Amino acid sequence: MAFLEVSNITRRFGGLVALNAVSFEVEKGEILGIIGPNGAGKTTLFGVISGFIPPSSGNVVYDGESIIGVSPDRLVRRGLMRSFQIVQSFADMTTLDVVTTAALTRRPMREAIDYAAQALLRVGLGGKEHKTPATLSLQDKKLLELAKCIATDPRCILLDEVMAGLTMAETAAPIAIIEELNKQGVTIVMVEHVMPVIMRLAQRMVVINFGEKIAQGTPDEIIKDQRVVDAYFGDHLDA
Amino acid sequence: MREEFYKTLSSPIWWGTLAIAAIMPFVLSSYYVHILTLALVYVALASSWNIVGGMAGQISLAHSLFIGIGSMFSAALLLKLGINMWLGLVISAVISGILGAVIAWIDFRFQLGHLSFVLITLAFAEMGSIVVEGWDFLGGASGLLLPKDTGNFLAFQFGGGHGAFWMMLGLAAICVLVNVAILNSPLGYYLRTIRDNEKAAQAIGVNILRYKITAMVISAMLASVVGTAYVRYLTFADPYLLISPVITIEIVLFATVGGLGRAYGPALGALLLVPLGEILRGKLGSTLPGLHYFIYGIVVISVILVTPRGLLPLFERLWARWRGPAVAGKS
Ligand SMILES: Nc1ncnc2c1ncn2[C@@H]1O[C@H](COP(=O)(O)OP(=O)(O)OP(=O)(O)O)[C@@H](O)[C@H]1O
Ligand SMILES: [Mg+2]
């Protein structure tokens, strides 16, 4: 049985079918990339897996148990962590405060503060512990999302476009962090528009278009797949 | 618990301030001791409200209900059923805690927004005052008169004047210390994260319901205990004072002016504004009725306009500037 199994997930918003019977599996320790044009349903899919959005139908099994109806915070304590595409703001807390809260998932107070400081250092935010997230640059905000993930000691993380808006040079840091996490055994599912990045990191890919899975395979198979070229790259070339 | 808390506990400044405060009754006239006692009541109330209103960012207007239970109910238990007021204090605090939990649960269950939370808590407070005014057991509209305070500690008596002042000083210190403790423990981090971004808090593992309830229960129980102590000091349990939403508005005002969500902010607000209000009233109340309200209002509005986050952050900024830029920037 796979570590994370998404089966027949459908989610409707009124008349709109954001996800239509999407199924795929994620093996323990792999990096799975999810791609698809804007509005394809990728963020909604992460919302469903992480417990924020109840699916209209279908099932998600994580580590051998169905997690439908389990609250997001309980999933975090079970090691399933997500980042947000829209970077989350905290008006009155420092980056260290925010990451410390994440670290408290598994650690007592004193350890949590140290661990949070380490996590910030690890993603390259050392020296910015006392800034408020709102004052960080976009790149740093994305790194903060990663630091929050790391601080909870996850077993599986869902990364929603952590590289979007970054220059190629700026993606180097998050790429290194993701590779390192993966080497330590963390399973990673990532949504990314930056193709070179996802082609390099992902071992397997799933393509979603209009809420449906249209292809899956290795990165090499995916770029040769005519349906993907039509749906995804074609879309971009037209625009 | 973070080291800062133990530092506070062993800090000479803390104990020095308390010691100086404790000798005030020997230095000041009884009029000013009364004003200080009143200020301490509000230090305690504003600090207990701060746990929900400041740290968790939930503007609860239900606190007059908890104060009312602590005061009117424990007074009624003593007068009508002969129940010792210490026990009354505990019973009232437990009831307040349960009500607090119910309100927090309703907020979570029905996903109330900020405005609905304010209105629902206000509705609870209004219901409380209607119940008190209509129920003879609680004294109805005419209130309850407690027996004279003869200083019998076992009967929750502190001997009026000086004794009441020290009791309030102790209680206010406890409420402020609870604030320091919470802010330096996981609960403080959870509450601040919930206040700033509920969804993101959940996404980093924070159980919203559990900690909203925890905050509300602690806050409600403290407010109730302060209510019991306050009514003992007043001797007369006046429903129009103790279970009127006006008392909550005052508390919210003091906490906001002092610095919401900060351990010492609400205390600072109460310590400045209560004496200001009382002294203005004492000096001007008879010559030009209403003028003291006017001046008081202008002071409050100016403070909020000049430093929306309260006086404590303003003082900290001034202090940092005075100490030079080397220490500025760290909160
Ligand atoms: N809460 C919601 N209510 C109504 N419609 C929604 C909601 N959330 C998403 N949608 C719709 O569902 C569809 C899928 O949205 P989603 O955000 O999942 O796409 P996405 O693949 O993440 O897109 P992007 O690449 O732009 O991030 C879109 O048409 C979107 O407008
Ligand atoms: Mg998206």
Coordinates of C-alpha atoms and ligand atoms in Angstrom, one line a residue, chain A residues 13 16 18 36-45 85 160-161 193, ligand 1:
Chain A
F13 CA -17.9 24.5 -5.8
L16 CA -18.0 24.2 -10.9
A18 CA -12.8 21.8 -9.4
G36 CA -1.4 21.8 -14.6
P37 CA -2.6 25.1 -16.1
N38 CA -4.0 27.9 -13.9
G39 CA -7.3 26.9 -12.3
A40 CA -6.7 23.2 -12.9
G41 CA -7.5 22.4 -9.3
K42 CA -4.1 21.8 -7.8
T43 CA -4.5 24.0 -4.8
T44 CA -8.0 22.6 -4.2
L45 CA -6.4 19.1 -4.3
Q85 CA 0.6 29.2 -2.4
D160 CA 2.2 24.6 -3.3
E161 CA 4.3 26.7 -5.7
H193 CA 4.8 26.0 -12.6
Ligands
LIG1 N1 -13.5 28.3 -2.4 C1 -13.8 28.2 -3.7 N2 -15.0 28.6 -4.1 C2 -15.4 28.5 -5.4 N3 -14.5 28.2 -6.4 C3 -13.3 27.8 -6.1 C4 -12.8 27.9 -4.7 N4 -11.5 27.5 -4.7 C5 -11.2 27.3 -5.9 N5 -12.2 27.5 -6.8 C6 -12.2 27.3 -8.2 O1 -11.7 26.0 -8.5 C7 -10.9 25.9 -9.6 C8 -9.6 25.3 -9.2 O2 -8.9 26.3 -8.4 P1 -7.4 26.0 -7.8 O3 -7.1 27.1 -7.0 O4 -7.5 24.7 -7.1 O5 -6.5 25.9 -9.1 P2 -5.0 25.8 -9.2 O6 -4.7 24.6 -10.1 O7 -4.3 25.8 -7.9 O8 -4.6 27.1 -10.0 P3 -3.3 28.1 -9.9 O9 -2.3 27.4 -10.8 O10 -3.7 29.4 -10.5 O11 -2.9 28.1 -8.5 C9 -10.8 27.4 -10.1 O12 -11.7 27.5 -11.2 C10 -11.2 28.2 -8.9 O13 -11.8 29.4 -9.3

